Amino acid sequence: EGDAARGSGVAFVDGEGSGASLRGISVVNAAGGATGGGALRIGPAADGRPSSPTILDCVFADSAAPSGGGASIGGGSARLTDVTFARNRATAGGGGGVDVQAAEAAADVTFENVVVVNNTAEADAAGAGGGAGVRVGGGSSLRLSGGRVAGNRAAWATARFCAGGCAPAPQDGGGLLIGGGATATVDGAAVEDNECDGAGGGVRVGSGGSRLT
């Protein structure tokens, strides 16, 4: 289901349940709007009902958005299996590959054999960003079973936001950034060869009760 008004390549924003699925497609060179999610956006309906689709055997690549360059997931219980996020870019926020946040309620997301590679995240003018592979916040939870998070890079866009000589704001979590009371459970997933100019080239666990298990 497309959502041109919001800018994402594919969007689930009508309170879809797990019976709504996307299988076997590639979304490339897409651009997301202010709500985030360049190639894929999963968010609540206008009346607040969460969207919880099933995404299978898909590729989301070479796309961009202010946050969630590959995908933005706001609330709901989406399940992604055998999905690849590659070479996506968050241009003014976090989650170069995927950004998982709360909407009306916290998200509870499952990744099975998901590959998140070579994505980038640049902070906004206030210095907020990080999590070039995956950013998880807002008390949400993410389970990663198998798969790989590799070759992602988080940095502050100094040339764009700091031309007047301001101090840079180093960005955390090259692979995974877990903050805002969020929880990530990693079971057999490889997190390797990621980098950032702040703390946690591989994984950064923030404050506020955030946890990695």
mmCIF file of C-alpha atoms in Angstrom:
data_model
loop_
_atom_site.group_PDB
_atom_site.id
_atom_site.type_symbol
_atom_site.label_atom_id
_atom_site.label_comp_id
_atom_site.label_asym_id
_atom_site.label_seq_id
_atom_site.Cartn_x
_atom_site.Cartn_y
_atom_site.Cartn_z
ATOM 1 C CA GLU A 1 0.000 0.000 0.000
ATOM 2 C CA GLY A 2 1.634 3.240 -1.096
ATOM 3 C CA ASP A 3 1.393 6.531 0.735
ATOM 4 C CA ALA A 4 2.589 9.264 -1.594
ATOM 5 C CA ALA A 5 1.238 12.045 0.602
ATOM 6 C CA ARG A 6 3.646 11.052 3.361
ATOM 7 C CA GLY A 7 6.487 10.412 0.960
ATOM 8 C CA SER A 8 7.420 6.827 1.866
ATOM 9 C CA GLY A 9 7.853 4.160 -0.798
ATOM 10 C CA VAL A 10 5.435 1.818 1.018
ATOM 11 C CA ALA A 11 3.322 2.702 4.045
ATOM 12 C CA PHE A 12 1.133 0.800 6.493
ATOM 13 C CA VAL A 13 -0.712 3.543 8.374
ATOM 14 C CA ASP A 14 -4.326 2.348 8.564
ATOM 15 C CA GLY A 15 -4.183 0.077 11.604
ATOM 16 C CA GLU A 16 -3.281 -3.051 9.621
ATOM 17 C CA GLY A 17 -2.887 -6.285 11.549
ATOM 18 C CA SER A 18 -0.480 -9.187 11.083
ATOM 19 C CA GLY A 19 -2.624 -10.471 8.206
ATOM 20 C CA ALA A 20 -1.457 -7.508 6.132
ATOM 21 C CA SER A 21 1.767 -8.539 4.442
ATOM 22 C CA LEU A 22 4.368 -7.418 1.958
ATOM 23 C CA ARG A 23 6.373 -10.155 0.248
ATOM 24 C CA GLY A 24 9.119 -10.426 -2.314
ATOM 25 C CA ILE A 25 9.519 -6.844 -3.501
ATOM 26 C CA SER A 26 12.365 -4.323 -3.689
ATOM 27 C CA VAL A 27 11.892 -0.636 -2.894
ATOM 28 C CA VAL A 28 14.795 1.560 -3.998
ATOM 29 C CA ASN A 29 15.502 5.270 -4.392
ATOM 30 C CA ALA A 30 12.508 6.300 -2.284
ATOM 31 C CA ALA A 31 12.270 9.442 -0.148
ATOM 32 C CA GLY A 32 10.359 9.944 3.081
ATOM 33 C CA GLY A 33 8.862 13.142 4.448
ATOM 34 C CA ALA A 34 8.928 14.674 7.911
ATOM 35 C CA THR A 35 7.328 11.581 9.447
ATOM 36 C CA GLY A 36 10.361 9.504 8.395
ATOM 37 C CA GLY A 37 10.666 6.200 6.615
ATOM 38 C CA GLY A 38 12.247 6.571 3.196
ATOM 39 C CA ALA A 39 11.391 3.163 1.741
ATOM 40 C CA LEU A 40 8.960 1.836 4.379
ATOM 41 C CA ARG A 41 6.768 3.489 6.988
ATOM 42 C CA ILE A 42 4.782 1.580 9.596
ATOM 43 C CA GLY A 43 2.741 3.822 11.858
ATOM 44 C CA PRO A 44 -0.592 4.268 13.569
ATOM 45 C CA ALA A 45 -3.844 5.144 11.859
ATOM 46 C CA ALA A 46 -5.314 8.599 12.314
ATOM 47 C CA ASP A 47 -7.469 7.237 15.151
ATOM 48 C CA GLY A 48 -4.409 5.806 16.936
ATOM 49 C CA ARG A 49 -4.825 2.130 16.024
ATOM 50 C CA PRO A 50 -1.360 0.561 15.651
ATOM 51 C CA SER A 51 -0.209 -1.054 12.422
ATOM 52 C CA SER A 52 1.443 -4.478 12.732
ATOM 53 C CA PRO A 53 2.144 -5.883 9.255
ATOM 54 C CA THR A 54 4.294 -8.848 8.280
ATOM 55 C CA ILE A 55 7.181 -8.084 5.893
ATOM 56 C CA LEU A 56 8.804 -11.039 4.115
ATOM 57 C CA ASP A 57 11.676 -11.436 1.633
ATOM 58 C CA CYS A 58 11.940 -7.749 0.746
ATOM 59 C CA VAL A 59 14.773 -5.317 0.017
ATOM 60 C CA PHE A 60 14.688 -1.633 1.000
ATOM 61 C CA ALA A 61 17.693 0.185 -0.400
ATOM 62 C CA ASP A 62 19.221 3.493 -1.485
ATOM 63 C CA SER A 63 16.469 5.546 0.139
ATOM 64 C CA ALA A 64 16.461 8.558 2.468
ATOM 65 C CA ALA A 65 14.371 10.395 5.034
ATOM 66 C CA PRO A 66 15.049 12.796 7.920
ATOM 67 C CA SER A 67 14.902 9.745 10.238
ATOM 68 C CA GLY A 68 14.496 6.088 9.413
ATOM 69 C CA GLY A 69 16.173 6.253 6.023
ATOM 70 C CA GLY A 70 15.200 2.681 5.209
ATOM 71 C CA ALA A 71 12.183 2.325 7.495
ATOM 72 C CA SER A 72 10.351 4.126 10.269
ATOM 73 C CA ILE A 73 8.324 1.970 12.663
ATOM 74 C CA GLY A 74 6.085 3.843 15.112
ATOM 75 C CA GLY A 75 4.261 1.578 17.544
ATOM 76 C CA GLY A 76 2.632 -1.738 16.701
ATOM 77 C CA SER A 77 4.056 -5.250 16.521
ATOM 78 C CA ALA A 78 5.545 -5.584 13.076
ATOM 79 C CA ARG A 79 7.418 -8.749 12.138
ATOM 80 C CA LEU A 80 10.148 -8.657 9.473
ATOM 81 C CA THR A 81 11.671 -11.876 8.117
ATOM 82 C CA ASP A 82 14.463 -12.247 5.527
ATOM 83 C CA VAL A 83 14.514 -8.514 4.831
ATOM 84 C CA THR A 84 17.488 -6.371 3.770
ATOM 85 C CA PHE A 85 18.053 -2.660 4.476
ATOM 86 C CA ALA A 86 21.058 -1.422 2.510
ATOM 87 C CA ARG A 87 22.674 1.945 1.757
ATOM 88 C CA ASN A 88 19.862 4.029 3.222
ATOM 89 C CA ARG A 89 20.395 7.425 4.829
ATOM 90 C CA ALA A 90 18.843 9.355 7.705
ATOM 91 C CA THR A 91 19.565 12.935 6.686
ATOM 92 C CA ALA A 92 18.614 14.823 9.861
ATOM 93 C CA GLY A 93 18.088 12.324 12.676
ATOM 94 C CA GLY A 94 18.669 8.715 13.660
ATOM 95 C CA GLY A 95 18.084 5.266 12.297
ATOM 96 C CA GLY A 96 19.840 5.201 8.961
ATOM 97 C CA GLY A 97 18.562 1.708 8.278
ATOM 98 C CA VAL A 98 15.570 1.476 10.639
ATOM 99 C CA ASP A 99 14.120 3.781 13.302
ATOM 100 C CA VAL A 100 11.853 2.073 15.887
ATOM 101 C CA GLN A 101 9.939 4.450 18.160
ATOM 102 C CA ALA A 102 6.724 4.713 20.155
ATOM 103 C CA ALA A 103 3.604 6.247 18.655
ATOM 104 C CA GLU A 104 0.357 5.992 20.639
ATOM 105 C CA ALA A 105 2.152 3.178 22.478
ATOM 106 C CA ALA A 106 5.599 1.588 22.408
ATOM 107 C CA ALA A 107 6.503 -0.638 19.476
ATOM 108 C CA ASP A 108 7.242 -4.350 19.904
ATOM 109 C CA VAL A 109 9.114 -5.403 16.767
ATOM 110 C CA THR A 110 10.651 -8.701 15.675
ATOM 111 C CA PHE A 111 13.483 -9.095 13.148
ATOM 112 C CA GLU A 112 14.254 -12.608 11.883
ATOM 113 C CA ASN A 113 17.282 -12.947 9.584
ATOM 114 C CA VAL A 114 17.205 -9.239 8.789
ATOM 115 C CA VAL A 115 20.317 -7.718 7.208
ATOM 116 C CA VAL A 116 21.075 -4.027 7.905
ATOM 117 C CA VAL A 117 24.209 -2.968 6.019
ATOM 118 C CA ASN A 118 26.013 0.164 4.852
ATOM 119 C CA ASN A 119 23.457 2.687 6.093
ATOM 120 C CA THR A 120 24.318 6.158 7.411
ATOM 121 C CA ALA A 121 22.752 8.539 9.916
ATOM 122 C CA GLU A 122 23.466 12.257 10.212
ATOM 123 C CA ALA A 123 22.275 14.243 13.213
ATOM 124 C CA ASP A 124 19.846 17.149 12.981
ATOM 125 C CA ALA A 125 20.758 20.741 13.801
ATOM 126 C CA ALA A 126 20.184 20.095 17.507
ATOM 127 C CA GLY A 127 22.616 17.184 17.462
ATOM 128 C CA ALA A 128 19.986 14.434 17.777
ATOM 129 C CA GLY A 129 20.588 11.295 15.736
ATOM 130 C CA GLY A 130 22.717 8.158 15.940
ATOM 131 C CA GLY A 131 21.916 4.522 15.391
ATOM 132 C CA ALA A 132 23.075 4.286 11.805
ATOM 133 C CA GLY A 133 21.971 0.680 11.532
ATOM 134 C CA VAL A 134 18.987 0.635 13.882
ATOM 135 C CA ARG A 135 17.798 3.165 16.471
ATOM 136 C CA VAL A 136 15.311 2.001 19.120
ATOM 137 C CA GLY A 137 13.647 4.453 21.529
ATOM 138 C CA GLY A 138 10.471 5.529 23.250
ATOM 139 C CA GLY A 139 10.298 2.481 25.522
ATOM 140 C CA SER A 140 9.975 0.214 22.489
ATOM 141 C CA SER A 141 11.412 -3.278 22.164
ATOM 142 C CA LEU A 142 13.233 -5.001 19.322
ATOM 143 C CA ARG A 143 14.144 -8.676 19.035
ATOM 144 C CA LEU A 144 16.869 -9.587 16.529
ATOM 145 C CA SER A 145 17.130 -13.289 15.747
ATOM 146 C CA GLY A 146 19.859 -14.120 13.264
ATOM 147 C CA GLY A 147 20.772 -11.644 10.570
ATOM 148 C CA ARG A 148 23.520 -9.052 10.456
ATOM 149 C CA VAL A 149 24.075 -5.378 11.290
ATOM 150 C CA ALA A 150 27.299 -4.297 9.590
ATOM 151 C CA GLY A 151 29.132 -1.483 7.857
ATOM 152 C CA ASN A 152 26.869 1.283 9.157
ATOM 153 C CA ARG A 153 28.124 4.765 10.142
ATOM 154 C CA ALA A 154 26.700 7.491 12.387
ATOM 155 C CA ALA A 155 28.141 11.019 12.249
ATOM 156 C CA TRP A 156 27.235 14.655 12.677
ATOM 157 C CA ALA A 157 26.716 16.544 9.407
ATOM 158 C CA THR A 158 29.212 19.258 10.265
ATOM 159 C CA ALA A 159 29.341 20.790 6.797
ATOM 160 C CA ARG A 160 25.578 21.251 6.738
ATOM 161 C CA PHE A 161 24.816 22.329 10.312
ATOM 162 C CA CYS A 162 28.065 23.784 11.588
ATOM 163 C CA ALA A 163 29.245 26.127 8.863
ATOM 164 C CA GLY A 164 29.339 29.001 11.356
ATOM 165 C CA GLY A 165 31.943 27.336 13.539
ATOM 166 C CA CYS A 166 29.779 25.669 16.215
ATOM 167 C CA ALA A 167 31.004 22.688 18.202
ATOM 168 C CA PRO A 168 30.230 19.291 16.681
ATOM 169 C CA ALA A 169 27.929 16.825 18.466
ATOM 170 C CA PRO A 170 29.428 13.325 18.138
ATOM 171 C CA GLN A 171 26.871 10.644 17.354
ATOM 172 C CA ASP A 172 26.501 7.321 19.173
ATOM 173 C CA GLY A 173 25.676 3.819 18.042
ATOM 174 C CA GLY A 174 27.161 2.958 14.681
ATOM 175 C CA GLY A 175 25.302 -0.350 14.576
ATOM 176 C CA LEU A 176 22.585 -0.109 17.240
ATOM 177 C CA LEU A 177 21.464 2.786 19.430
ATOM 178 C CA ILE A 178 19.141 1.782 22.274
ATOM 179 C CA GLY A 179 17.784 4.729 24.250
ATOM 180 C CA GLY A 180 14.747 6.254 25.875
ATOM 181 C CA GLY A 181 13.989 3.198 27.997
ATOM 182 C CA ALA A 182 14.000 0.848 25.008
ATOM 183 C CA THR A 183 15.057 -2.804 25.040
ATOM 184 C CA ALA A 184 16.883 -4.795 22.369
ATOM 185 C CA THR A 185 17.338 -8.562 22.511
ATOM 186 C CA VAL A 186 20.028 -9.965 20.212
ATOM 187 C CA ASP A 187 19.981 -13.720 19.568
ATOM 188 C CA GLY A 188 22.478 -14.961 17.034
ATOM 189 C CA ALA A 189 22.670 -11.714 15.069
ATOM 190 C CA ALA A 190 26.114 -10.464 14.003
ATOM 191 C CA VAL A 191 26.901 -6.824 14.816
ATOM 192 C CA GLU A 192 30.225 -5.976 13.190
ATOM 193 C CA ASP A 193 32.301 -3.355 11.400
ATOM 194 C CA ASN A 194 30.073 -0.420 12.314
ATOM 195 C CA GLU A 195 31.417 3.000 13.297
ATOM 196 C CA CYS A 196 30.439 6.343 14.756
ATOM 197 C CA ASP A 197 32.151 9.529 15.894
ATOM 198 C CA GLY A 198 30.721 9.220 19.419
ATOM 199 C CA ALA A 199 30.305 6.257 21.781
ATOM 200 C CA GLY A 200 29.505 2.682 20.816
ATOM 201 C CA GLY A 201 30.745 1.952 17.344
ATOM 202 C CA GLY A 202 28.867 -1.341 17.484
ATOM 203 C CA VAL A 203 26.186 -0.795 20.136
ATOM 204 C CA ARG A 204 25.343 2.116 22.413
ATOM 205 C CA VAL A 205 22.936 1.567 25.311
ATOM 206 C CA GLY A 206 21.652 4.876 26.646
ATOM 207 C CA SER A 207 20.119 5.933 29.924
ATOM 208 C CA GLY A 208 16.551 5.875 31.197
ATOM 209 C CA GLY A 209 16.369 2.129 31.769
ATOM 210 C CA SER A 210 17.451 1.148 28.267
ATOM 211 C CA ARG A 211 18.642 -2.454 28.063
ATOM 212 C CA LEU A 212 20.489 -4.873 25.807
ATOM 213 C CA THR A 213 20.046 -8.591 26.401
#
